């Protein structure tokens, strides 16, 4: 039996998603799982504090997926969660998924890039040269392991304008790895479904 041409992974990054947004995301994910077709396995990971944990292996069992999502969200953020580095997040996911053959779609639910967070909330700042170099290395690793990033902004439509640097970084993460960023939408389940429905045909330029 041949493995599928691509597999899909849900990553719930609670380091940047406020609890109210997590509760809405939880409702959306119940809807997403209900509509997940048979034979479309999905794995579930969570980022909480410094650790990225696998909560479910690749499965299309709705009960198992819902139980894994329930363990991931909603969950109170750890103190100092803003300081977690998304380079570490993507690096840990690359390590986990390097053992899986084929193309991997990483559907990353986030409250925006945490490069632009500090103790007082959001700050408009550019990446340092060191951070930019680290990101390029991560992009190369993700490309090598055929991992495409699909960041989905879990804040949805908001009255307050999000920090533009956060969303610019999300788009860069997606474009650098062959994925797509979804933001300014309350249809979080629909965004995830769109990624799942993406054709498995792809090519790599070297």
PDB file of C-alpha atoms in Angstrom:
ATOM      1  CA  UNK A   1       0.000   0.000   0.000  1.00  0.00           C
ATOM      2  CA  UNK A   2       1.430   3.375  -1.021  1.00  0.00           C
ATOM      3  CA  UNK A   3       1.386   6.289   1.453  1.00  0.00           C
ATOM      4  CA  UNK A   4      -0.760   9.304   0.484  1.00  0.00           C
ATOM      5  CA  UNK A   5       0.991  11.944  -1.668  1.00  0.00           C
ATOM      6  CA  UNK A   6       0.536  14.435   1.159  1.00  0.00           C
ATOM      7  CA  UNK A   7      -0.440  14.371   4.822  1.00  0.00           C
ATOM      8  CA  UNK A   8      -1.944  17.086   6.986  1.00  0.00           C
ATOM      9  CA  UNK A   9      -1.018  18.226  10.492  1.00  0.00           C
ATOM     10  CA  UNK A  10      -2.938  20.525  12.851  1.00  0.00           C
ATOM     11  CA  UNK A  11      -0.756  22.616  15.171  1.00  0.00           C
ATOM     12  CA  UNK A  12      -2.445  24.653  17.911  1.00  0.00           C
ATOM     13  CA  UNK A  13       0.049  27.295  19.069  1.00  0.00           C
ATOM     14  CA  UNK A  14      -1.377  28.433  22.402  1.00  0.00           C
ATOM     15  CA  UNK A  15       1.644  30.652  23.096  1.00  0.00           C
ATOM     16  CA  UNK A  16      -0.050  33.411  21.087  1.00  0.00           C
ATOM     17  CA  UNK A  17      -3.796  32.572  21.088  1.00  0.00           C
ATOM     18  CA  UNK A  18      -5.857  34.229  23.817  1.00  0.00           C
ATOM     19  CA  UNK A  19      -8.279  32.001  25.734  1.00  0.00           C
ATOM     20  CA  UNK A  20     -11.406  33.559  24.177  1.00  0.00           C
ATOM     21  CA  UNK A  21     -10.035  32.935  20.688  1.00  0.00           C
ATOM     22  CA  UNK A  22      -9.130  29.378  21.702  1.00  0.00           C
ATOM     23  CA  UNK A  23     -12.730  28.721  22.737  1.00  0.00           C
ATOM     24  CA  UNK A  24     -14.022  29.900  19.349  1.00  0.00           C
ATOM     25  CA  UNK A  25     -11.308  27.892  17.587  1.00  0.00           C
ATOM     26  CA  UNK A  26     -12.388  24.797  19.531  1.00  0.00           C
ATOM     27  CA  UNK A  27     -15.938  25.159  18.201  1.00  0.00           C
ATOM     28  CA  UNK A  28     -14.637  25.604  14.673  1.00  0.00           C
ATOM     29  CA  UNK A  29     -12.461  22.506  14.944  1.00  0.00           C
ATOM     30  CA  UNK A  30     -15.410  20.377  16.024  1.00  0.00           C
ATOM     31  CA  UNK A  31     -17.093  21.452  12.803  1.00  0.00           C
ATOM     32  CA  UNK A  32     -13.925  20.754  10.829  1.00  0.00           C
ATOM     33  CA  UNK A  33     -13.645  17.201  12.161  1.00  0.00           C
ATOM     34  CA  UNK A  34     -17.334  16.506  11.499  1.00  0.00           C
ATOM     35  CA  UNK A  35     -16.741  17.345   7.838  1.00  0.00           C
ATOM     36  CA  UNK A  36     -13.445  15.473   7.514  1.00  0.00           C
ATOM     37  CA  UNK A  37     -13.897  12.722   4.895  1.00  0.00           C
ATOM     38  CA  UNK A  38     -12.968   9.114   5.563  1.00  0.00           C
ATOM     39  CA  UNK A  39      -9.487   8.167   4.390  1.00  0.00           C
ATOM     40  CA  UNK A  40      -8.068  11.651   5.077  1.00  0.00           C
ATOM     41  CA  UNK A  41      -5.758  11.128   8.087  1.00  0.00           C
ATOM     42  CA  UNK A  42      -4.750  14.131  10.189  1.00  0.00           C
ATOM     43  CA  UNK A  43      -2.295  14.425  13.093  1.00  0.00           C
ATOM     44  CA  UNK A  44      -2.711  16.845  16.016  1.00  0.00           C
ATOM     45  CA  UNK A  45       0.094  18.769  17.762  1.00  0.00           C
ATOM     46  CA  UNK A  46       0.053  21.526  20.348  1.00  0.00           C
ATOM     47  CA  UNK A  47       2.580  24.191  21.263  1.00  0.00           C
ATOM     48  CA  UNK A  48       2.300  25.075  24.968  1.00  0.00           C
ATOM     49  CA  UNK A  49       5.104  26.982  26.604  1.00  0.00           C
ATOM     50  CA  UNK A  50       8.481  25.687  25.425  1.00  0.00           C
ATOM     51  CA  UNK A  51       7.234  22.281  24.295  1.00  0.00           C
ATOM     52  CA  UNK A  52       5.640  21.067  21.075  1.00  0.00           C
ATOM     53  CA  UNK A  53       3.686  17.887  21.811  1.00  0.00           C
ATOM     54  CA  UNK A  54       2.007  15.308  19.595  1.00  0.00           C
ATOM     55  CA  UNK A  55      -1.519  14.581  20.832  1.00  0.00           C
ATOM     56  CA  UNK A  56      -2.649  12.287  18.034  1.00  0.00           C
ATOM     57  CA  UNK A  57      -0.968  10.329  15.279  1.00  0.00           C
ATOM     58  CA  UNK A  58      -2.301  10.348  11.727  1.00  0.00           C
ATOM     59  CA  UNK A  59      -5.910   9.192  11.903  1.00  0.00           C
ATOM     60  CA  UNK A  60      -9.301   9.855  10.319  1.00  0.00           C
ATOM     61  CA  UNK A  61     -11.143   8.646  13.441  1.00  0.00           C
ATOM     62  CA  UNK A  62     -13.367  11.559  14.427  1.00  0.00           C
ATOM     63  CA  UNK A  63     -13.595  10.620  18.107  1.00  0.00           C
ATOM     64  CA  UNK A  64      -9.813  10.357  18.448  1.00  0.00           C
ATOM     65  CA  UNK A  65      -9.250  13.679  16.692  1.00  0.00           C
ATOM     66  CA  UNK A  66     -11.836  15.478  18.814  1.00  0.00           C
ATOM     67  CA  UNK A  67     -10.298  14.079  21.985  1.00  0.00           C
ATOM     68  CA  UNK A  68      -6.839  15.311  20.896  1.00  0.00           C
ATOM     69  CA  UNK A  69      -8.168  18.770  20.047  1.00  0.00           C
ATOM     70  CA  UNK A  70      -9.926  18.889  23.438  1.00  0.00           C
ATOM     71  CA  UNK A  71      -6.551  18.280  25.118  1.00  0.00           C
ATOM     72  CA  UNK A  72      -4.987  21.082  23.085  1.00  0.00           C
ATOM     73  CA  UNK A  73      -7.559  23.869  23.435  1.00  0.00           C
ATOM     74  CA  UNK A  74      -8.821  25.808  25.260  1.00  0.00           C
ATOM     75  CA  UNK A  75      -5.850  26.020  27.595  1.00  0.00           C
ATOM     76  CA  UNK A  76      -4.543  28.876  29.745  1.00  0.00           C
ATOM     77  CA  UNK A  77      -1.267  30.295  28.534  1.00  0.00           C
ATOM     78  CA  UNK A  78       1.845  29.748  30.599  1.00  0.00           C
ATOM     79  CA  UNK A  79       3.367  32.874  32.210  1.00  0.00           C
ATOM     80  CA  UNK A  80       5.850  34.413  29.798  1.00  0.00           C
ATOM     81  CA  UNK A  81       4.403  32.492  26.830  1.00  0.00           C
ATOM     82  CA  UNK A  82       4.973  35.579  24.677  1.00  0.00           C
ATOM     83  CA  UNK A  83       8.716  34.898  24.861  1.00  0.00           C
ATOM     84  CA  UNK A  84       8.466  31.522  23.083  1.00  0.00           C
ATOM     85  CA  UNK A  85      10.273  31.632  19.757  1.00  0.00           C
ATOM     86  CA  UNK A  86       8.467  30.457  16.632  1.00  0.00           C
ATOM     87  CA  UNK A  87      11.821  29.393  15.191  1.00  0.00           C
ATOM     88  CA  UNK A  88      11.837  26.754  17.928  1.00  0.00           C
ATOM     89  CA  UNK A  89       8.248  25.819  17.054  1.00  0.00           C
ATOM     90  CA  UNK A  90       8.977  25.304  13.369  1.00  0.00           C
ATOM     91  CA  UNK A  91      12.265  23.567  14.133  1.00  0.00           C
ATOM     92  CA  UNK A  92      10.579  21.075  16.449  1.00  0.00           C
ATOM     93  CA  UNK A  93       7.850  20.398  13.886  1.00  0.00           C
ATOM     94  CA  UNK A  94      10.455  19.840  11.173  1.00  0.00           C
ATOM     95  CA  UNK A  95      12.179  17.288  13.411  1.00  0.00           C
ATOM     96  CA  UNK A  96       8.923  15.446  14.122  1.00  0.00           C
ATOM     97  CA  UNK A  97       7.751  15.435  10.513  1.00  0.00           C
ATOM     98  CA  UNK A  98      11.116  14.471   8.998  1.00  0.00           C
ATOM     99  CA  UNK A  99      10.169  10.872   9.830  1.00  0.00           C
ATOM    100  CA  UNK A 100       7.033  11.059   7.663  1.00  0.00           C
ATOM    101  CA  UNK A 101       7.478  10.470   3.893  1.00  0.00           C
ATOM    102  CA  UNK A 102       5.971  12.708   1.234  1.00  0.00           C
ATOM    103  CA  UNK A 103       4.723  16.280   1.431  1.00  0.00           C
ATOM    104  CA  UNK A 104       3.429  17.560   4.762  1.00  0.00           C
ATOM    105  CA  UNK A 105       0.937  20.408   5.127  1.00  0.00           C
ATOM    106  CA  UNK A 106       1.359  22.091   8.521  1.00  0.00           C
ATOM    107  CA  UNK A 107      -1.905  23.880   9.369  1.00  0.00           C
ATOM    108  CA  UNK A 108      -0.669  26.252  12.061  1.00  0.00           C
ATOM    109  CA  UNK A 109      -3.312  27.979  14.192  1.00  0.00           C
ATOM    110  CA  UNK A 110      -1.673  31.003  15.768  1.00  0.00           C
ATOM    111  CA  UNK A 111      -2.404  34.395  17.264  1.00  0.00           C
ATOM    112  CA  UNK A 112       0.198  35.991  15.006  1.00  0.00           C
ATOM    113  CA  UNK A 113       3.959  35.808  14.788  1.00  0.00           C
ATOM    114  CA  UNK A 114       5.502  35.987  18.259  1.00  0.00           C
ATOM    115  CA  UNK A 115       8.599  37.750  16.944  1.00  0.00           C
ATOM    116  CA  UNK A 116       6.707  40.967  17.594  1.00  0.00           C
ATOM    117  CA  UNK A 117       5.513  40.348  21.149  1.00  0.00           C
ATOM    118  CA  UNK A 118       6.862  41.639  24.425  1.00  0.00           C
ATOM    119  CA  UNK A 119       5.755  41.718  28.042  1.00  0.00           C
ATOM    120  CA  UNK A 120       3.436  44.652  27.366  1.00  0.00           C
ATOM    121  CA  UNK A 121       1.794  43.127  24.304  1.00  0.00           C
ATOM    122  CA  UNK A 122       2.481  43.906  20.661  1.00  0.00           C
ATOM    123  CA  UNK A 123       5.385  46.013  19.484  1.00  0.00           C
ATOM    124  CA  UNK A 124       6.160  47.094  15.903  1.00  0.00           C
ATOM    125  CA  UNK A 125       9.709  45.849  15.389  1.00  0.00           C
ATOM    126  CA  UNK A 126      11.720  44.342  12.598  1.00  0.00           C
ATOM    127  CA  UNK A 127      13.628  41.078  12.845  1.00  0.00           C
ATOM    128  CA  UNK A 128      17.254  41.222  13.889  1.00  0.00           C
ATOM    129  CA  UNK A 129      19.905  39.971  11.472  1.00  0.00           C
ATOM    130  CA  UNK A 130      20.420  36.908  13.685  1.00  0.00           C
ATOM    131  CA  UNK A 131      16.694  36.082  13.653  1.00  0.00           C
ATOM    132  CA  UNK A 132      16.539  36.524   9.873  1.00  0.00           C
ATOM    133  CA  UNK A 133      19.474  34.122   9.439  1.00  0.00           C
ATOM    134  CA  UNK A 134      17.816  31.585  11.735  1.00  0.00           C
ATOM    135  CA  UNK A 135      14.608  31.831   9.746  1.00  0.00           C
ATOM    136  CA  UNK A 136      16.406  31.214   6.451  1.00  0.00           C
ATOM    137  CA  UNK A 137      17.938  28.061   7.932  1.00  0.00           C
ATOM    138  CA  UNK A 138      14.501  26.913   9.108  1.00  0.00           C
ATOM    139  CA  UNK A 139      12.998  27.578   5.675  1.00  0.00           C
ATOM    140  CA  UNK A 140      15.744  25.482   4.075  1.00  0.00           C
ATOM    141  CA  UNK A 141      15.064  22.663   6.538  1.00  0.00           C
ATOM    142  CA  UNK A 142      11.316  22.804   5.944  1.00  0.00           C
ATOM    143  CA  UNK A 143      11.828  22.741   2.178  1.00  0.00           C
ATOM    144  CA  UNK A 144      14.224  19.809   2.500  1.00  0.00           C
ATOM    145  CA  UNK A 145      11.599  17.868   4.474  1.00  0.00           C
ATOM    146  CA  UNK A 146       8.784  18.945   2.094  1.00  0.00           C
ATOM    147  CA  UNK A 147       6.833  20.756   4.791  1.00  0.00           C
ATOM    148  CA  UNK A 148       4.522  23.559   3.637  1.00  0.00           C
ATOM    149  CA  UNK A 149       3.341  26.058   6.272  1.00  0.00           C
ATOM    150  CA  UNK A 150      -0.274  27.227   6.320  1.00  0.00           C
ATOM    151  CA  UNK A 151      -0.616  29.798   9.135  1.00  0.00           C
ATOM    152  CA  UNK A 152      -4.228  30.530  10.126  1.00  0.00           C
ATOM    153  CA  UNK A 153      -4.788  33.606  12.293  1.00  0.00           C
ATOM    154  CA  UNK A 154      -7.035  32.322  15.096  1.00  0.00           C
ATOM    155  CA  UNK A 155      -8.040  35.879  16.035  1.00  0.00           C
ATOM    156  CA  UNK A 156     -10.373  35.997  13.043  1.00  0.00           C
ATOM    157  CA  UNK A 157     -12.025  39.312  12.246  1.00  0.00           C
ATOM    158  CA  UNK A 158     -11.198  41.836  14.949  1.00  0.00           C
ATOM    159  CA  UNK A 159     -12.286  45.397  15.663  1.00  0.00           C
ATOM    160  CA  UNK A 160      -8.744  46.435  16.585  1.00  0.00           C
ATOM    161  CA  UNK A 161      -6.241  46.410  13.738  1.00  0.00           C
ATOM    162  CA  UNK A 162      -3.705  43.578  14.261  1.00  0.00           C
ATOM    163  CA  UNK A 163      -0.028  44.421  14.297  1.00  0.00           C
ATOM    164  CA  UNK A 164       0.843  44.474  10.561  1.00  0.00           C
ATOM    165  CA  UNK A 165       4.315  43.025  11.138  1.00  0.00           C
ATOM    166  CA  UNK A 166       2.738  39.869  12.576  1.00  0.00           C
ATOM    167  CA  UNK A 167       0.672  39.190   9.476  1.00  0.00           C
ATOM    168  CA  UNK A 168       3.533  40.104   7.133  1.00  0.00           C
ATOM    169  CA  UNK A 169       5.656  37.481   8.909  1.00  0.00           C
ATOM    170  CA  UNK A 170       2.869  34.887   8.630  1.00  0.00           C
ATOM    171  CA  UNK A 171       2.677  35.486   4.879  1.00  0.00           C
ATOM    172  CA  UNK A 172       6.455  35.184   4.586  1.00  0.00           C
ATOM    173  CA  UNK A 173       6.488  31.870   6.491  1.00  0.00           C
ATOM    174  CA  UNK A 174       3.834  30.529   4.121  1.00  0.00           C
ATOM    175  CA  UNK A 175       5.326  31.794   0.867  1.00  0.00           C
ATOM    176  CA  UNK A 176       8.838  30.623   1.773  1.00  0.00           C
ATOM    177  CA  UNK A 177       7.613  27.037   2.194  1.00  0.00           C
ATOM    178  CA  UNK A 178       5.007  26.767  -0.582  1.00  0.00           C
ATOM    179  CA  UNK A 179       2.000  27.273   1.695  1.00  0.00           C
ATOM    180  CA  UNK A 180      -0.587  30.006   2.159  1.00  0.00           C
ATOM    181  CA  UNK A 181      -1.580  32.256   5.053  1.00  0.00           C
ATOM    182  CA  UNK A 182      -5.218  32.758   6.097  1.00  0.00           C
ATOM    183  CA  UNK A 183      -6.158  35.818   8.145  1.00  0.00           C
ATOM    184  CA  UNK A 184      -8.995  38.246   8.805  1.00  0.00           C
ATOM    185  CA  UNK A 185     -11.610  35.491   8.596  1.00  0.00           C
ATOM    186  CA  UNK A 186     -13.890  33.842  11.124  1.00  0.00           C
ATOM    187  CA  UNK A 187     -14.170  30.767   8.886  1.00  0.00           C
ATOM    188  CA  UNK A 188     -11.313  28.915  10.557  1.00  0.00           C
ATOM    189  CA  UNK A 189     -12.815  25.503   9.790  1.00  0.00           C
ATOM    190  CA  UNK A 190     -13.280  26.466   6.140  1.00  0.00           C
ATOM    191  CA  UNK A 191      -9.670  27.615   5.906  1.00  0.00           C
ATOM    192  CA  UNK A 192      -8.445  24.269   7.246  1.00  0.00           C
ATOM    193  CA  UNK A 193     -10.766  22.396   4.894  1.00  0.00           C
ATOM    194  CA  UNK A 194      -9.360  24.340   1.975  1.00  0.00           C
ATOM    195  CA  UNK A 195      -5.841  23.191   2.844  1.00  0.00           C
ATOM    196  CA  UNK A 196      -6.988  19.577   3.208  1.00  0.00           C
ATOM    197  CA  UNK A 197      -8.623  19.751  -0.210  1.00  0.00           C
ATOM    198  CA  UNK A 198      -5.412  21.011  -1.855  1.00  0.00           C
ATOM    199  CA  UNK A 199      -4.258  18.781  -4.701  1.00  0.00           C
ATOM    200  CA  UNK A 200      -1.421  16.470  -3.729  1.00  0.00           C
ATOM    201  CA  UNK A 201       0.558  17.217  -6.911  1.00  0.00           C
ATOM    202  CA  UNK A 202       3.638  19.345  -6.297  1.00  0.00           C
ATOM    203  CA  UNK A 203       7.205  19.795  -7.444  1.00  0.00           C
ATOM    204  CA  UNK A 204      10.443  20.983  -5.873  1.00  0.00           C
ATOM    205  CA  UNK A 205      13.038  23.229  -7.548  1.00  0.00           C
ATOM    206  CA  UNK A 206      16.629  22.691  -6.444  1.00  0.00           C
TER     207      UNK A 206
END
